[in-house]
Amino acid sequence: MDMGNKKILDFLNYGLDATKILVVGDIMLDGYLFGSVTRISPEAPVPINKISERKETLGGAANVAHNLARLGCKTYMMGVVGDDDYANKIHQMFADLSIDDSGVIVGRESTTSKIRVLSGYQQMIRLDFEETLPIEEDVQSKLLDILQEKISEGIQAIIISDYNKGVCTPSFVSRVIQYANRMNITVLVDPKGDDWMKYNGANYITPNVKEINDVMGGGISNNNSDLRVAAGRVKTDFAIDKVLVTRSEKGMTLFSDREIEVPTVAKEVYDVSGAGDTVMAMFTAAITGGLSEVEAVNIANFAAGIEVEKKGTYAVSKEDLLKKIKN
């Protein structure tokens, strides 16, 4: 598909700000320490990384919302945080991006945070600060009350961004999908783990090859025939209409009424962190904004190609896309 065609350009220029999308899932704060290693410590046989840059950005489900906001969508976020400094930073980032975070409530002791230490483009270590216990029933009830409020405000699509950190429990996710189905709201799921029955009834699911192996028990290679069979089983076993598989260097394939396959467009891959979030955000914005599935897969793949060429988690903007298309 010609990414410079008039329909795509009109969509990017005028169609995104009319979309209203809710993200539900595991909210995180991503931290990065960028530096360089030139010697080994005299204290222990470990490298010394001289840090030259620090960065904090929205992570997990919050990164999906970040991408949507940077595209120009009206974005809503729903999930839980702790009562701590990490949460304060996240709320400030949401405010700066004009993301409606009235659905973000205190529902656990601490906010999930991940700190990555890099030398050049090589990740040396990742430090995770997290609580992964399932959210309590009273927290689920509060979130479901908020969900109904947001539905009444005209939400057009719901993204369930599951990072297996305790928010997307089977009972909670099932009820979110049931509410959405009753109101004919499109539901898209970025899955985690091997319990996909909780996603039953969703419209789209967007696994990578590893994730589809997790639920199928392994043995699925990154080829069309294996993935075609696996996608068919997902549709049947979990009553999910359509399966979009992200395939790393092979791009992505949507198994819908027909197969839509697009090759990767990335020229250089520096960091794949957050690429799946970019695909989910762009694909959802595209189908919500009126593009066809063929156009949505192509522009999502195009956006992912921009994201992986950046250092660290990066939210692709409308301006990034327009600039890349013009070049």
PDB file of N, CA and C in Angstrom, residues 162-251:
ATOM      1  N   ASP A 162      -2.767  -6.301  28.752  1.00  0.00           N
ATOM      2  CA  ASP A 162      -2.493  -7.223  29.855  1.00  0.00           C
ATOM      3  C   ASP A 162      -0.988  -7.485  29.942  1.00  0.00           C
ATOM      4  N   TYR A 163      -0.398  -7.057  31.044  1.00  0.00           N
ATOM      5  CA  TYR A 163       1.020  -7.341  31.297  1.00  0.00           C
ATOM      6  C   TYR A 163       1.201  -8.334  32.440  1.00  0.00           C
ATOM      7  N   ASN A 164       0.105  -8.975  32.849  1.00  0.00           N
ATOM      8  CA  ASN A 164       0.150 -10.020  33.871  1.00  0.00           C
ATOM      9  C   ASN A 164       0.658  -9.494  35.213  1.00  0.00           C
ATOM     10  N   LYS A 165       0.263  -8.266  35.554  1.00  0.00           N
ATOM     11  CA  LYS A 165       0.675  -7.659  36.816  1.00  0.00           C
ATOM     12  C   LYS A 165      -0.485  -7.545  37.803  1.00  0.00           C
ATOM     13  N   GLY A 166      -1.602  -8.200  37.510  1.00  0.00           N
ATOM     14  CA  GLY A 166      -2.653  -8.294  38.500  1.00  0.00           C
ATOM     15  C   GLY A 166      -3.938  -7.543  38.209  1.00  0.00           C
ATOM     16  N   VAL A 167      -3.926  -6.641  37.245  1.00  0.00           N
ATOM     17  CA  VAL A 167      -5.149  -5.889  36.941  1.00  0.00           C
ATOM     18  C   VAL A 167      -6.117  -6.719  36.103  1.00  0.00           C
ATOM     19  N   CYS A 168      -5.606  -7.403  35.107  1.00  0.00           N
ATOM     20  CA  CYS A 168      -6.468  -8.112  34.146  1.00  0.00           C
ATOM     21  C   CYS A 168      -6.810  -9.508  34.644  1.00  0.00           C
ATOM     22  N   THR A 169      -7.529  -9.562  35.760  1.00  0.00           N
ATOM     23  CA  THR A 169      -7.976 -10.843  36.288  1.00  0.00           C
ATOM     24  C   THR A 169      -9.066 -11.420  35.385  1.00  0.00           C
ATOM     25  N   PRO A 170      -9.267 -12.736  35.412  1.00  0.00           N
ATOM     26  CA  PRO A 170     -10.313 -13.323  34.564  1.00  0.00           C
ATOM     27  C   PRO A 170     -11.687 -12.711  34.797  1.00  0.00           C
ATOM     28  N   SER A 171     -12.076 -12.509  36.057  1.00  0.00           N
ATOM     29  CA  SER A 171     -13.413 -11.981  36.324  1.00  0.00           C
ATOM     30  C   SER A 171     -13.547 -10.541  35.837  1.00  0.00           C
ATOM     31  N   PHE A 172     -12.520  -9.738  36.030  1.00  0.00           N
ATOM     32  CA  PHE A 172     -12.584  -8.335  35.631  1.00  0.00           C
ATOM     33  C   PHE A 172     -12.605  -8.193  34.113  1.00  0.00           C
ATOM     34  N   VAL A 173     -11.684  -8.870  33.437  1.00  0.00           N
ATOM     35  CA  VAL A 173     -11.605  -8.766  31.977  1.00  0.00           C
ATOM     36  C   VAL A 173     -12.883  -9.289  31.330  1.00  0.00           C
ATOM     37  N   SER A 174     -13.404 -10.392  31.842  1.00  0.00           N
ATOM     38  CA  SER A 174     -14.642 -10.949  31.273  1.00  0.00           C
ATOM     39  C   SER A 174     -15.780  -9.941  31.352  1.00  0.00           C
ATOM     40  N   ARG A 175     -15.873  -9.248  32.480  1.00  0.00           N
ATOM     41  CA  ARG A 175     -16.957  -8.273  32.632  1.00  0.00           C
ATOM     42  C   ARG A 175     -16.749  -7.046  31.748  1.00  0.00           C
ATOM     43  N   VAL A 176     -15.502  -6.634  31.593  1.00  0.00           N
ATOM     44  CA  VAL A 176     -15.229  -5.515  30.677  1.00  0.00           C
ATOM     45  C   VAL A 176     -15.695  -5.859  29.267  1.00  0.00           C
ATOM     46  N   ILE A 177     -15.360  -7.062  28.816  1.00  0.00           N
ATOM     47  CA  ILE A 177     -15.739  -7.476  27.463  1.00  0.00           C
ATOM     48  C   ILE A 177     -17.258  -7.613  27.346  1.00  0.00           C
ATOM     49  N   GLN A 178     -17.892  -8.144  28.363  1.00  0.00           N
ATOM     50  CA  GLN A 178     -19.351  -8.280  28.331  1.00  0.00           C
ATOM     51  C   GLN A 178     -20.034  -6.923  28.235  1.00  0.00           C
ATOM     52  N   TYR A 179     -19.583  -5.952  29.029  1.00  0.00           N
ATOM     53  CA  TYR A 179     -20.149  -4.605  28.965  1.00  0.00           C
ATOM     54  C   TYR A 179     -19.967  -4.011  27.577  1.00  0.00           C
ATOM     55  N   ALA A 180     -18.766  -4.167  27.025  1.00  0.00           N
ATOM     56  CA  ALA A 180     -18.469  -3.602  25.706  1.00  0.00           C
ATOM     57  C   ALA A 180     -19.327  -4.249  24.628  1.00  0.00           C
ATOM     58  N   ASN A 181     -19.467  -5.573  24.693  1.00  0.00           N
ATOM     59  CA  ASN A 181     -20.267  -6.268  23.687  1.00  0.00           C
ATOM     60  C   ASN A 181     -21.721  -5.810  23.697  1.00  0.00           C
ATOM     61  N   ARG A 182     -22.246  -5.574  24.893  1.00  0.00           N
ATOM     62  CA  ARG A 182     -23.634  -5.119  24.984  1.00  0.00           C
ATOM     63  C   ARG A 182     -23.822  -3.752  24.330  1.00  0.00           C
ATOM     64  N   MET A 183     -22.781  -2.948  24.336  1.00  0.00           N
ATOM     65  CA  MET A 183     -22.862  -1.596  23.780  1.00  0.00           C
ATOM     66  C   MET A 183     -22.244  -1.508  22.384  1.00  0.00           C
ATOM     67  N   ASN A 184     -21.891  -2.668  21.795  1.00  0.00           N
ATOM     68  CA  ASN A 184     -21.288  -2.721  20.455  1.00  0.00           C
ATOM     69  C   ASN A 184     -20.013  -1.893  20.353  1.00  0.00           C
ATOM     70  N   ILE A 185     -19.194  -1.959  21.400  1.00  0.00           N
ATOM     71  CA  ILE A 185     -17.904  -1.273  21.423  1.00  0.00           C
ATOM     72  C   ILE A 185     -16.816  -2.285  21.079  1.00  0.00           C
ATOM     73  N   THR A 186     -15.957  -1.940  20.136  1.00  0.00           N
ATOM     74  CA  THR A 186     -14.886  -2.840  19.703  1.00  0.00           C
ATOM     75  C   THR A 186     -13.879  -3.050  20.829  1.00  0.00           C
ATOM     76  N   VAL A 187     -13.519  -4.317  21.077  1.00  0.00           N
ATOM     77  CA  VAL A 187     -12.534  -4.660  22.108  1.00  0.00           C
ATOM     78  C   VAL A 187     -11.318  -5.312  21.454  1.00  0.00           C
ATOM     79  N   LEU A 188     -10.159  -4.779  21.773  1.00  0.00           N
ATOM     80  CA  LEU A 188      -8.898  -5.333  21.278  1.00  0.00           C
ATOM     81  C   LEU A 188      -8.046  -5.719  22.478  1.00  0.00           C
ATOM     82  N   VAL A 189      -7.390  -6.884  22.389  1.00  0.00           N
ATOM     83  CA  VAL A 189      -6.625  -7.414  23.521  1.00  0.00           C
ATOM     84  C   VAL A 189      -5.175  -7.641  23.131  1.00  0.00           C
ATOM     85  N   ASP A 190      -4.269  -7.110  23.962  1.00  0.00           N
ATOM     86  CA  ASP A 190      -2.859  -7.481  23.894  1.00  0.00           C
ATOM     87  C   ASP A 190      -2.641  -8.478  25.025  1.00  0.00           C
ATOM     88  N   PRO A 191      -2.487  -9.780  24.704  1.00  0.00           N
ATOM     89  CA  PRO A 191      -2.584 -10.825  25.728  1.00  0.00           C
ATOM     90  C   PRO A 191      -1.267 -11.097  26.455  1.00  0.00           C
ATOM     91  N   LYS A 192      -1.397 -11.815  27.549  1.00  0.00           N
ATOM     92  CA  LYS A 192      -0.244 -12.301  28.290  1.00  0.00           C
ATOM     93  C   LYS A 192      -0.639 -13.614  28.955  1.00  0.00           C
ATOM     94  N   GLY A 193       0.330 -14.531  29.060  1.00  0.00           N
ATOM     95  CA  GLY A 193       0.088 -15.802  29.740  1.00  0.00           C
ATOM     96  C   GLY A 193      -0.678 -16.794  28.884  1.00  0.00           C
ATOM     97  N   ASP A 194      -1.119 -17.866  29.512  1.00  0.00           N
ATOM     98  CA  ASP A 194      -1.781 -18.936  28.761  1.00  0.00           C
ATOM     99  C   ASP A 194      -3.273 -19.064  29.080  1.00  0.00           C
ATOM    100  N   ASP A 195      -3.838 -18.127  29.859  1.00  0.00           N
ATOM    101  CA  ASP A 195      -5.264 -18.159  30.155  1.00  0.00           C
ATOM    102  C   ASP A 195      -5.973 -17.135  29.275  1.00  0.00           C
ATOM    103  N   TRP A 196      -6.318 -17.566  28.061  1.00  0.00           N
ATOM    104  CA  TRP A 196      -6.984 -16.656  27.135  1.00  0.00           C
ATOM    105  C   TRP A 196      -8.502 -16.797  27.184  1.00  0.00           C
ATOM    106  N   MET A 197      -9.003 -17.713  28.021  1.00  0.00           N
ATOM    107  CA  MET A 197     -10.449 -17.842  28.125  1.00  0.00           C
ATOM    108  C   MET A 197     -11.060 -16.543  28.655  1.00  0.00           C
ATOM    109  N   LYS A 198     -10.298 -15.799  29.450  1.00  0.00           N
ATOM    110  CA  LYS A 198     -10.809 -14.539  29.986  1.00  0.00           C
ATOM    111  C   LYS A 198     -11.023 -13.495  28.890  1.00  0.00           C
ATOM    112  N   TYR A 199     -10.398 -13.700  27.715  1.00  0.00           N
ATOM    113  CA  TYR A 199     -10.571 -12.764  26.599  1.00  0.00           C
ATOM    114  C   TYR A 199     -11.738 -13.158  25.689  1.00  0.00           C
ATOM    115  N   ASN A 200     -12.459 -14.191  26.083  1.00  0.00           N
ATOM    116  CA  ASN A 200     -13.554 -14.708  25.266  1.00  0.00           C
ATOM    117  C   ASN A 200     -14.513 -13.587  24.858  1.00  0.00           C
ATOM    118  N   GLY A 201     -14.777 -13.500  23.551  1.00  0.00           N
ATOM    119  CA  GLY A 201     -15.722 -12.512  23.044  1.00  0.00           C
ATOM    120  C   GLY A 201     -15.102 -11.228  22.557  1.00  0.00           C
ATOM    121  N   ALA A 202     -13.776 -11.089  22.668  1.00  0.00           N
ATOM    122  CA  ALA A 202     -13.117  -9.888  22.146  1.00  0.00           C
ATOM    123  C   ALA A 202     -13.173  -9.885  20.617  1.00  0.00           C
ATOM    124  N   ASN A 203     -13.036  -8.711  20.040  1.00  0.00           N
ATOM    125  CA  ASN A 203     -13.068  -8.599  18.577  1.00  0.00           C
ATOM    126  C   ASN A 203     -11.715  -8.904  17.944  1.00  0.00           C
ATOM    127  N   TYR A 204     -10.650  -8.409  18.563  1.00  0.00           N
ATOM    128  CA  TYR A 204      -9.293  -8.620  18.044  1.00  0.00           C
ATOM    129  C   TYR A 204      -8.377  -9.026  19.193  1.00  0.00           C
ATOM    130  N   ILE A 205      -7.366  -9.837  18.870  1.00  0.00           N
ATOM    131  CA  ILE A 205      -6.293 -10.128  19.811  1.00  0.00           C
ATOM    132  C   ILE A 205      -4.977 -10.001  19.057  1.00  0.00           C
ATOM    133  N   THR A 206      -3.930  -9.478  19.724  1.00  0.00           N
ATOM    134  CA  THR A 206      -2.696  -9.128  19.006  1.00  0.00           C
ATOM    135  C   THR A 206      -1.460  -9.781  19.629  1.00  0.00           C
ATOM    136  N   PRO A 207      -1.348 -11.103  19.583  1.00  0.00           N
ATOM    137  CA  PRO A 207      -0.175 -11.759  20.172  1.00  0.00           C
ATOM    138  C   PRO A 207       1.046 -11.673  19.263  1.00  0.00           C
ATOM    139  N   ASN A 208       2.234 -11.819  19.869  1.00  0.00           N
ATOM    140  CA  ASN A 208       3.413 -12.099  19.059  1.00  0.00           C
ATOM    141  C   ASN A 208       3.564 -13.616  18.967  1.00  0.00           C
ATOM    142  N   VAL A 209       4.599 -14.075  18.281  1.00  0.00           N
ATOM    143  CA  VAL A 209       4.741 -15.521  18.052  1.00  0.00           C
ATOM    144  C   VAL A 209       4.960 -16.262  19.365  1.00  0.00           C
ATOM    145  N   LYS A 210       5.728 -15.683  20.284  1.00  0.00           N
ATOM    146  CA  LYS A 210       5.955 -16.330  21.578  1.00  0.00           C
ATOM    147  C   LYS A 210       4.641 -16.466  22.347  1.00  0.00           C
ATOM    148  N   GLU A 211       3.843 -15.417  22.337  1.00  0.00           N
ATOM    149  CA  GLU A 211       2.588 -15.441  23.098  1.00  0.00           C
ATOM    150  C   GLU A 211       1.602 -16.451  22.532  1.00  0.00           C
ATOM    151  N   ILE A 212       1.579 -16.605  21.215  1.00  0.00           N
ATOM    152  CA  ILE A 212       0.662 -17.592  20.645  1.00  0.00           C
ATOM    153  C   ILE A 212       1.166 -19.005  20.918  1.00  0.00           C
ATOM    154  N   ASN A 213       2.494 -19.155  21.077  1.00  0.00           N
ATOM    155  CA  ASN A 213       3.039 -20.445  21.497  1.00  0.00           C
ATOM    156  C   ASN A 213       2.685 -20.752  22.945  1.00  0.00           C
ATOM    157  N   ASP A 214       2.710 -19.706  23.785  1.00  0.00           N
ATOM    158  CA  ASP A 214       2.383 -19.904  25.196  1.00  0.00           C
ATOM    159  C   ASP A 214       0.991 -20.500  25.358  1.00  0.00           C
ATOM    160  N   VAL A 215       0.026 -19.998  24.597  1.00  0.00           N
ATOM    161  CA  VAL A 215      -1.344 -20.472  24.773  1.00  0.00           C
ATOM    162  C   VAL A 215      -1.598 -21.790  24.043  1.00  0.00           C
ATOM    163  N   MET A 216      -0.797 -22.056  23.003  1.00  0.00           N
ATOM    164  CA  MET A 216      -0.984 -23.287  22.239  1.00  0.00           C
ATOM    165  C   MET A 216      -0.093 -24.430  22.728  1.00  0.00           C
ATOM    166  N   GLY A 217       0.740 -24.151  23.723  1.00  0.00           N
ATOM    167  CA  GLY A 217       1.600 -25.206  24.252  1.00  0.00           C
ATOM    168  C   GLY A 217       2.860 -25.443  23.452  1.00  0.00           C
ATOM    169  N   GLY A 218       3.231 -24.493  22.604  1.00  0.00           N
ATOM    170  CA  GLY A 218       4.471 -24.595  21.838  1.00  0.00           C
ATOM    171  C   GLY A 218       4.289 -25.246  20.483  1.00  0.00           C
ATOM    172  N   GLY A 219       5.390 -25.301  19.734  1.00  0.00           N
ATOM    173  CA  GLY A 219       5.398 -25.965  18.436  1.00  0.00           C
ATOM    174  C   GLY A 219       4.939 -25.115  17.277  1.00  0.00           C
ATOM    175  N   ILE A 220       4.708 -23.808  17.505  1.00  0.00           N
ATOM    176  CA  ILE A 220       4.254 -22.919  16.435  1.00  0.00           C
ATOM    177  C   ILE A 220       5.446 -22.135  15.908  1.00  0.00           C
ATOM    178  N   SER A 221       5.822 -22.394  14.664  1.00  0.00           N
ATOM    179  CA  SER A 221       6.933 -21.665  14.048  1.00  0.00           C
ATOM    180  C   SER A 221       6.434 -20.371  13.424  1.00  0.00           C
ATOM    181  N   ASN A 222       7.368 -19.484  13.130  1.00  0.00           N
ATOM    182  CA  ASN A 222       7.016 -18.186  12.550  1.00  0.00           C
ATOM    183  C   ASN A 222       6.848 -18.313  11.039  1.00  0.00           C
ATOM    184  N   ASN A 223       5.917 -19.180  10.639  1.00  0.00           N
ATOM    185  CA  ASN A 223       5.614 -19.317   9.218  1.00  0.00           C
ATOM    186  C   ASN A 223       4.103 -19.257   9.016  1.00  0.00           C
ATOM    187  N   ASN A 224       3.689 -18.982   7.804  1.00  0.00           N
ATOM    188  CA  ASN A 224       2.269 -18.746   7.532  1.00  0.00           C
ATOM    189  C   ASN A 224       1.382 -19.935   7.872  1.00  0.00           C
ATOM    190  N   SER A 225       1.830 -21.126   7.529  1.00  0.00           N
ATOM    191  CA  SER A 225       0.966 -22.293   7.723  1.00  0.00           C
ATOM    192  C   SER A 225       0.745 -22.576   9.204  1.00  0.00           C
ATOM    193  N   ASP A 226       1.801 -22.527  10.016  1.00  0.00           N
ATOM    194  CA  ASP A 226       1.654 -22.759  11.455  1.00  0.00           C
ATOM    195  C   ASP A 226       0.765 -21.696  12.091  1.00  0.00           C
ATOM    196  N   LEU A 227       1.016 -20.438  11.732  1.00  0.00           N
ATOM    197  CA  LEU A 227       0.254 -19.348  12.336  1.00  0.00           C
ATOM    198  C   LEU A 227      -1.201 -19.360  11.882  1.00  0.00           C
ATOM    199  N   ARG A 228      -1.441 -19.800  10.665  1.00  0.00           N
ATOM    200  CA  ARG A 228      -2.823 -19.894  10.158  1.00  0.00           C
ATOM    201  C   ARG A 228      -3.618 -20.905  11.000  1.00  0.00           C
ATOM    202  N   VAL A 229      -3.007 -22.043  11.256  1.00  0.00           N
ATOM    203  CA  VAL A 229      -3.670 -23.069  12.071  1.00  0.00           C
ATOM    204  C   VAL A 229      -3.881 -22.551  13.496  1.00  0.00           C
ATOM    205  N   ALA A 230      -2.857 -21.916  14.066  1.00  0.00           N
ATOM    206  CA  ALA A 230      -2.950 -21.413  15.435  1.00  0.00           C
ATOM    207  C   ALA A 230      -4.029 -20.343  15.552  1.00  0.00           C
ATOM    208  N   ALA A 231      -4.076 -19.440  14.580  1.00  0.00           N
ATOM    209  CA  ALA A 231      -5.086 -18.376  14.601  1.00  0.00           C
ATOM    210  C   ALA A 231      -6.489 -18.963  14.509  1.00  0.00           C
ATOM    211  N   GLY A 232      -6.653 -20.006  13.704  1.00  0.00           N
ATOM    212  CA  GLY A 232      -7.949 -20.662  13.598  1.00  0.00           C
ATOM    213  C   GLY A 232      -8.384 -21.265  14.922  1.00  0.00           C
ATOM    214  N   ARG A 233      -7.441 -21.843  15.639  1.00  0.00           N
ATOM    215  CA  ARG A 233      -7.759 -22.414  16.956  1.00  0.00           C
ATOM    216  C   ARG A 233      -8.122 -21.322  17.955  1.00  0.00           C
ATOM    217  N   VAL A 234      -7.397 -20.211  17.901  1.00  0.00           N
ATOM    218  CA  VAL A 234      -7.699 -19.098  18.810  1.00  0.00           C
ATOM    219  C   VAL A 234      -9.124 -18.598  18.580  1.00  0.00           C
ATOM    220  N   LYS A 235      -9.489 -18.438  17.319  1.00  0.00           N
ATOM    221  CA  LYS A 235     -10.842 -17.962  16.995  1.00  0.00           C
ATOM    222  C   LYS A 235     -11.905 -18.915  17.530  1.00  0.00           C
ATOM    223  N   THR A 236     -11.662 -20.209  17.351  1.00  0.00           N
ATOM    224  CA  THR A 236     -12.646 -21.212  17.759  1.00  0.00           C
ATOM    225  C   THR A 236     -12.690 -21.398  19.273  1.00  0.00           C
ATOM    226  N   ASP A 237     -11.500 -21.543  19.882  1.00  0.00           N
ATOM    227  CA  ASP A 237     -11.428 -21.867  21.305  1.00  0.00           C
ATOM    228  C   ASP A 237     -11.868 -20.715  22.200  1.00  0.00           C
ATOM    229  N   PHE A 238     -11.624 -19.474  21.744  1.00  0.00           N
ATOM    230  CA  PHE A 238     -11.852 -18.322  22.621  1.00  0.00           C
ATOM    231  C   PHE A 238     -12.874 -17.336  22.060  1.00  0.00           C
ATOM    232  N   ALA A 239     -13.561 -17.712  20.990  1.00  0.00           N
ATOM    233  CA  ALA A 239     -14.609 -16.863  20.405  1.00  0.00           C
ATOM    234  C   ALA A 239     -14.104 -15.447  20.143  1.00  0.00           C
ATOM    235  N   ILE A 240     -12.890 -15.371  19.598  1.00  0.00           N
ATOM    236  CA  ILE A 240     -12.297 -14.085  19.228  1.00  0.00           C
ATOM    237  C   ILE A 240     -12.342 -13.967  17.705  1.00  0.00           C
ATOM    238  N   ASP A 241     -12.860 -12.867  17.217  1.00  0.00           N
ATOM    239  CA  ASP A 241     -13.133 -12.751  15.786  1.00  0.00           C
ATOM    240  C   ASP A 241     -11.883 -12.762  14.922  1.00  0.00           C
ATOM    241  N   LYS A 242     -10.849 -11.990  15.333  1.00  0.00           N
ATOM    242  CA  LYS A 242      -9.714 -11.754  14.444  1.00  0.00           C
ATOM    243  C   LYS A 242      -8.412 -11.749  15.225  1.00  0.00           C
ATOM    244  N   VAL A 243      -7.348 -12.257  14.589  1.00  0.00           N
ATOM    245  CA  VAL A 243      -6.060 -12.418  15.254  1.00  0.00           C
ATOM    246  C   VAL A 243      -4.987 -11.694  14.441  1.00  0.00           C
ATOM    247  N   LEU A 244      -4.339 -10.711  15.087  1.00  0.00           N
ATOM    248  CA  LEU A 244      -3.238  -9.984  14.458  1.00  0.00           C
ATOM    249  C   LEU A 244      -1.947 -10.444  15.118  1.00  0.00           C
ATOM    250  N   VAL A 245      -1.108 -11.174  14.381  1.00  0.00           N
ATOM    251  CA  VAL A 245       0.136 -11.714  14.925  1.00  0.00           C
ATOM    252  C   VAL A 245       1.306 -10.825  14.497  1.00  0.00           C
ATOM    253  N   THR A 246       2.030 -10.305  15.486  1.00  0.00           N
ATOM    254  CA  THR A 246       3.253  -9.558  15.181  1.00  0.00           C
ATOM    255  C   THR A 246       4.401 -10.559  15.117  1.00  0.00           C
ATOM    256  N   ARG A 247       5.227 -10.433  14.052  1.00  0.00           N
ATOM    257  CA  ARG A 247       6.154 -11.505  13.702  1.00  0.00           C
ATOM    258  C   ARG A 247       7.610 -11.048  13.614  1.00  0.00           C
ATOM    259  N   SER A 248       7.983 -10.037  14.404  1.00  0.00           N
ATOM    260  CA  SER A 248       9.367  -9.544  14.441  1.00  0.00           C
ATOM    261  C   SER A 248       9.843  -9.168  13.050  1.00  0.00           C
ATOM    262  N   GLU A 249      10.931  -9.789  12.601  1.00  0.00           N
ATOM    263  CA  GLU A 249      11.533  -9.408  11.317  1.00  0.00           C
ATOM    264  C   GLU A 249      10.634  -9.735  10.118  1.00  0.00           C
ATOM    265  N   LYS A 250       9.583 -10.528  10.334  1.00  0.00           N
ATOM    266  CA  LYS A 250       8.665 -10.875   9.245  1.00  0.00           C
ATOM    267  C   LYS A 250       7.428  -9.976   9.196  1.00  0.00           C
ATOM    268  N   GLY A 251       7.432  -8.916   9.988  1.00  0.00           N
ATOM    269  CA  GLY A 251       6.313  -7.985   9.936  1.00  0.00           C
ATOM    270  C   GLY A 251       5.135  -8.469  10.755  1.00  0.00           C
TER     271      GLY A 251
END
